[in-house]
Amino acid sequence: LAKTTQPISMDSYEGQEVNITCSHNNIATNDYITWYQQFPSQGPRFIIQGYKTKVTNEVASLFIPADRKSSTLSLPRVSLSDTAVYYCLVGEPTYNQGGKLIFGQGTELSVKP
Amino acid sequence: EAQVTQNPRYLITVTGKKLTVTCSQNMNHEYMSWYRQDPGLGLRQIYYSMNVEVTDKGDVPEGYKVSRKEKRNFPLILESPSPNQTSLYFCASSSPSGFSYTQYFGPGTRLTVL
């Protein structure tokens, strides 16, 4: 199982771009990388998922280098409502690899006015 | 609406009094999982189930039991709760039929054991 390492916390200001990097040195060949966002007193929710290179959706971009040992979540022009904890997860439940998953500690992002 | 529901949302109980937290999903997902979340420790997996009647331990299974008798439900049982099980609990589900399936999380159950 791939373990992940993220910064514990980050601060930013409204309108800035925020990049959160996650290290996952022992990622397996078939593992996808998924990022979740969690607001206080709510369950985590999916933001973005990727396997390699770059993925972009309406809320974020995910950059994954060729060696896949790290990934970077990029949030463009953050607002106060982006204040949350962001989790990087390597692997998802599959019949081939099983259902045991290890979340990291998450990165607490604080966006200030 | 596709969702994962948990009940109760809040529970205060006393040491040793058996309790069950229910989890139900309406997405016909095969996979379900329980997590606990504690300050500074992130999300830790308790148990998971790949399908009906198939369950396995996560990282922190001690003191918990689960069952998966039907696809939509995955209750978490604390037979003799202790104060160190005071935590925020989340249930999640997904469909592991391919390579890239994400999890849908419930709203959480805040448990306090006195």
Short mmCIF file of C-alpha atoms in Angstrom, two decimals:
data_model
loop_
_atom_site.label_atom_id
_atom_site.label_comp_id
_atom_site.label_asym_id
_atom_site.label_seq_id
_atom_site.Cartn_x
_atom_site.Cartn_y
_atom_site.Cartn_z
CA LEU A 1 0.00 0.00 0.00
CA ALA A 2 1.32 3.37 -0.98
CA LYS A 3 1.71 5.81 1.89
CA THR A 4 1.44 9.51 1.23
CA THR A 5 3.10 12.58 2.69
CA GLN A 6 1.57 16.05 2.46
CA PRO A 7 2.21 19.33 4.21
CA ILE A 8 0.12 19.57 7.36
CA SER A 9 -1.08 23.09 6.64
CA MET A 10 -0.89 25.91 4.12
CA ASP A 11 -2.02 29.50 4.09
CA SER A 12 -3.08 31.53 1.09
CA TYR A 13 -4.97 34.66 0.12
CA GLU A 14 -8.02 35.03 -2.01
CA GLY A 15 -7.27 35.10 -5.72
CA GLN A 16 -3.97 33.27 -5.46
CA GLU A 17 -3.13 29.92 -7.02
CA VAL A 18 -2.47 27.20 -4.47
CA ASN A 19 -0.36 24.12 -5.15
CA ILE A 20 -0.41 21.20 -2.71
CA THR A 21 2.14 18.47 -3.32
CA CYS A 22 1.79 14.90 -2.18
CA SER A 23 4.68 12.42 -2.08
CA HIS A 24 4.00 8.73 -2.73
CA ASN A 25 7.29 7.00 -3.37
CA ASN A 26 5.97 3.42 -3.40
CA ILE A 27 3.06 3.93 -5.74
CA ALA A 28 2.11 0.76 -7.62
CA THR A 29 1.85 0.51 -11.39
CA ASN A 30 -1.94 0.37 -11.42
CA ASP A 31 -2.59 2.97 -8.73
CA TYR A 32 -4.57 6.06 -9.54
CA ILE A 33 -4.10 9.24 -7.51
CA THR A 34 -7.22 10.85 -6.10
CA TRP A 35 -7.69 14.08 -4.19
CA TYR A 36 -10.54 14.69 -1.80
CA GLN A 37 -11.75 17.90 -0.18
CA GLN A 38 -13.29 17.99 3.28
CA PHE A 39 -15.11 20.86 4.90
CA PRO A 40 -15.61 20.91 8.69
CA SER A 41 -18.24 18.46 9.90
CA GLN A 42 -18.75 16.99 6.41
CA GLY A 43 -17.58 13.88 4.66
CA PRO A 44 -14.74 14.11 2.14
CA ARG A 45 -15.77 14.65 -1.45
CA PHE A 46 -13.98 13.86 -4.68
CA ILE A 47 -12.13 16.67 -6.42
CA ILE A 48 -9.96 15.13 -9.10
CA GLN A 49 -8.26 11.91 -10.11
CA GLY A 50 -5.41 11.08 -12.44
CA TYR A 51 -2.90 8.46 -13.49
CA LYS A 52 -0.17 10.43 -15.23
CA THR A 53 0.68 13.81 -16.77
CA LYS A 54 -2.02 16.41 -16.29
CA VAL A 55 -5.72 16.30 -15.58
CA THR A 56 -7.96 19.35 -15.40
CA ASN A 57 -11.58 19.79 -14.45
CA GLU A 58 -13.76 22.73 -13.53
CA VAL A 59 -12.33 23.11 -10.02
CA ALA A 60 -8.70 21.95 -10.09
CA SER A 61 -5.75 20.58 -12.00
CA LEU A 62 -3.63 17.61 -11.11
CA PHE A 63 -0.03 17.34 -12.22
CA ILE A 64 1.75 13.99 -12.09
CA PRO A 65 5.39 13.69 -13.21
CA ALA A 66 6.63 10.79 -15.27
CA ASP A 67 7.98 8.83 -12.28
CA ARG A 68 4.59 9.22 -10.51
CA LYS A 69 6.29 9.46 -7.10
CA SER A 70 4.50 12.70 -6.36
CA SER A 71 1.49 14.67 -7.48
CA THR A 72 0.44 18.29 -7.19
CA LEU A 73 -3.08 19.55 -6.77
CA SER A 74 -3.47 23.04 -8.18
CA LEU A 75 -6.37 25.26 -7.17
CA PRO A 76 -6.59 28.37 -9.36
CA ARG A 77 -7.64 31.67 -7.81
CA VAL A 78 -8.79 30.36 -4.45
CA SER A 79 -11.62 31.94 -2.51
CA LEU A 80 -12.58 31.80 1.18
CA SER A 81 -14.83 28.84 0.39
CA ASP A 82 -11.80 26.76 -0.57
CA THR A 83 -10.73 26.67 3.08
CA ALA A 84 -10.79 22.95 3.81
CA VAL A 85 -8.65 19.89 4.38
CA TYR A 86 -7.31 18.23 1.22
CA TYR A 87 -6.42 14.57 1.15
CA CYS A 88 -4.28 12.76 -1.36
CA LEU A 89 -5.07 9.06 -1.75
CA VAL A 90 -3.10 6.58 -3.80
CA GLY A 91 -5.10 3.62 -5.03
CA GLU A 92 -8.83 3.01 -4.97
CA PRO A 93 -10.71 -0.14 -4.14
CA THR A 94 -10.44 -2.63 -6.97
CA TYR A 95 -10.92 -6.38 -7.16
CA ASN A 96 -7.32 -6.79 -8.29
CA GLN A 97 -5.72 -4.82 -5.47
CA GLY A 98 -8.30 -5.12 -2.73
CA GLY A 99 -10.00 -2.55 -0.55
CA LYS A 100 -7.48 -1.58 2.09
CA LEU A 101 -6.71 2.11 1.77
CA ILE A 102 -4.43 4.47 3.66
CA PHE A 103 -5.23 8.15 3.72
CA GLY A 104 -2.56 10.58 4.78
CA GLN A 105 -3.01 13.25 7.39
CA GLY A 106 -4.30 15.74 4.86
CA THR A 107 -3.37 19.37 4.25
CA GLU A 108 -5.37 22.03 6.03
CA LEU A 109 -5.67 24.97 3.64
CA SER A 110 -6.61 28.32 5.09
CA VAL A 111 -7.58 31.05 2.65
CA LYS A 112 -7.55 34.59 4.01
CA PRO A 113 -9.21 37.70 2.63
CA GLU B 1 -30.29 11.42 -5.37
CA ALA B 2 -27.17 9.26 -5.07
CA GLN B 3 -26.06 9.28 -1.49
CA VAL B 4 -24.58 7.54 1.51
CA THR B 5 -26.55 7.96 4.70
CA GLN B 6 -25.47 7.36 8.28
CA ASN B 7 -27.45 7.15 11.47
CA PRO B 8 -27.31 8.50 14.02
CA ARG B 9 -25.42 11.68 13.18
CA TYR B 10 -24.60 12.32 16.81
CA LEU B 11 -24.42 9.89 19.69
CA ILE B 12 -23.36 10.17 23.30
CA THR B 13 -23.12 6.91 25.18
CA VAL B 14 -21.41 5.32 28.16
CA THR B 15 -18.60 2.83 28.38
CA GLY B 16 -19.66 -0.72 27.67
CA LYS B 17 -23.09 -0.05 26.21
CA LYS B 18 -23.32 -1.76 22.84
CA LEU B 19 -24.18 0.44 19.90
CA THR B 20 -24.63 0.23 16.16
CA VAL B 21 -24.04 2.94 13.60
CA THR B 22 -25.89 2.28 10.38
CA CYS B 23 -24.69 3.07 6.88
CA SER B 24 -26.73 2.77 3.73
CA GLN B 25 -26.04 3.61 0.08
CA ASN B 26 -28.42 3.79 -2.86
CA MET B 27 -25.88 3.51 -5.70
CA ASN B 28 -25.69 -0.30 -5.88
CA HIS B 29 -22.02 -0.11 -4.94
CA GLU B 30 -20.19 -3.31 -4.14
CA TYR B 31 -17.53 -1.70 -1.95
CA MET B 32 -18.20 -0.10 1.42
CA SER B 33 -15.83 1.07 4.10
CA TRP B 34 -15.72 2.63 7.56
CA TYR B 35 -13.24 5.29 8.66
CA ARG B 36 -12.60 7.14 11.84
CA GLN B 37 -11.20 10.63 11.93
CA ASP B 38 -9.31 12.05 14.86
CA PRO B 39 -7.51 15.41 15.15
CA GLY B 40 -4.05 15.22 13.66
CA LEU B 41 -4.49 11.64 12.45
CA GLY B 42 -6.48 12.09 9.28
CA LEU B 43 -8.80 9.32 8.07
CA ARG B 44 -8.05 5.81 9.24
CA GLN B 45 -9.79 2.81 7.80
CA ILE B 46 -11.55 0.49 10.26
CA TYR B 47 -13.14 -2.21 8.11
CA TYR B 48 -14.11 -2.59 4.50
CA SER B 49 -16.28 -4.87 2.42
CA MET B 50 -15.68 -5.76 -1.21
CA ASN B 51 -19.16 -7.25 -1.57
CA VAL B 52 -21.97 -8.95 0.33
CA GLU B 53 -20.66 -11.33 3.00
CA VAL B 54 -17.04 -10.26 2.26
CA THR B 55 -15.42 -8.08 4.92
CA ASP B 56 -11.85 -7.41 5.95
CA LYS B 57 -9.84 -5.39 8.42
CA GLY B 58 -8.49 -1.96 7.73
CA ASP B 59 -5.80 -0.24 9.74
CA VAL B 60 -7.62 0.14 13.06
CA PRO B 61 -10.17 -2.69 13.46
CA GLU B 62 -9.74 -3.35 17.19
CA GLY B 63 -12.95 -2.86 19.16
CA TYR B 64 -15.20 -2.84 16.09
CA LYS B 65 -17.31 -5.34 14.20
CA VAL B 66 -19.09 -5.09 10.87
CA SER B 67 -21.48 -7.14 8.82
CA ARG B 68 -22.56 -7.05 5.20
CA LYS B 69 -25.71 -9.06 4.78
CA GLU B 70 -27.10 -6.94 1.97
CA LYS B 71 -25.48 -4.79 -0.63
CA ARG B 72 -26.83 -1.43 0.46
CA ASN B 73 -26.10 -1.66 4.21
CA PHE B 74 -22.86 -1.86 6.17
CA PRO B 75 -23.42 -1.33 9.91
CA LEU B 76 -20.58 -0.63 12.32
CA ILE B 77 -20.94 -2.32 15.69
CA LEU B 78 -19.20 -1.37 18.90
CA GLU B 79 -19.95 -4.19 21.30
CA SER B 80 -18.30 -2.59 24.33
CA PRO B 81 -17.42 1.02 23.54
CA SER B 82 -14.59 2.71 25.37
CA PRO B 83 -13.64 6.40 25.62
CA ASN B 84 -10.81 5.95 23.10
CA GLN B 85 -13.46 5.23 20.48
CA THR B 86 -14.75 8.75 20.79
CA SER B 87 -14.33 9.99 17.26
CA LEU B 88 -15.93 11.13 14.02
CA TYR B 89 -16.91 8.18 11.86
CA PHE B 90 -17.44 8.12 8.11
CA CYS B 91 -18.89 5.47 5.87
CA ALA B 92 -17.99 5.37 2.18
CA SER B 93 -18.94 3.35 -0.88
CA SER B 94 -17.69 2.84 -4.41
CA SER B 95 -17.85 0.42 -7.31
CA PRO B 96 -14.54 -1.42 -7.78
CA SER B 97 -15.21 -2.83 -11.21
CA GLY B 98 -12.41 -1.02 -12.98
CA PHE B 99 -9.21 0.91 -12.39
CA SER B 100 -10.45 4.29 -11.35
CA TYR B 101 -13.36 4.45 -8.99
CA THR B 102 -13.76 7.09 -6.35
CA GLN B 103 -15.45 6.84 -3.01
CA TYR B 104 -18.63 8.58 -1.94
CA PHE B 105 -18.68 9.50 1.72
CA GLY B 106 -21.52 9.82 4.16
CA PRO B 107 -22.06 12.90 6.34
CA GLY B 108 -20.39 11.44 9.40
CA THR B 109 -21.38 10.25 12.87
CA ARG B 110 -19.92 12.01 15.86
CA LEU B 111 -19.61 9.54 18.72
CA THR B 112 -18.78 10.40 22.29
CA VAL B 113 -18.15 7.60 24.78
CA LEU B 114 -18.18 8.70 28.41
#
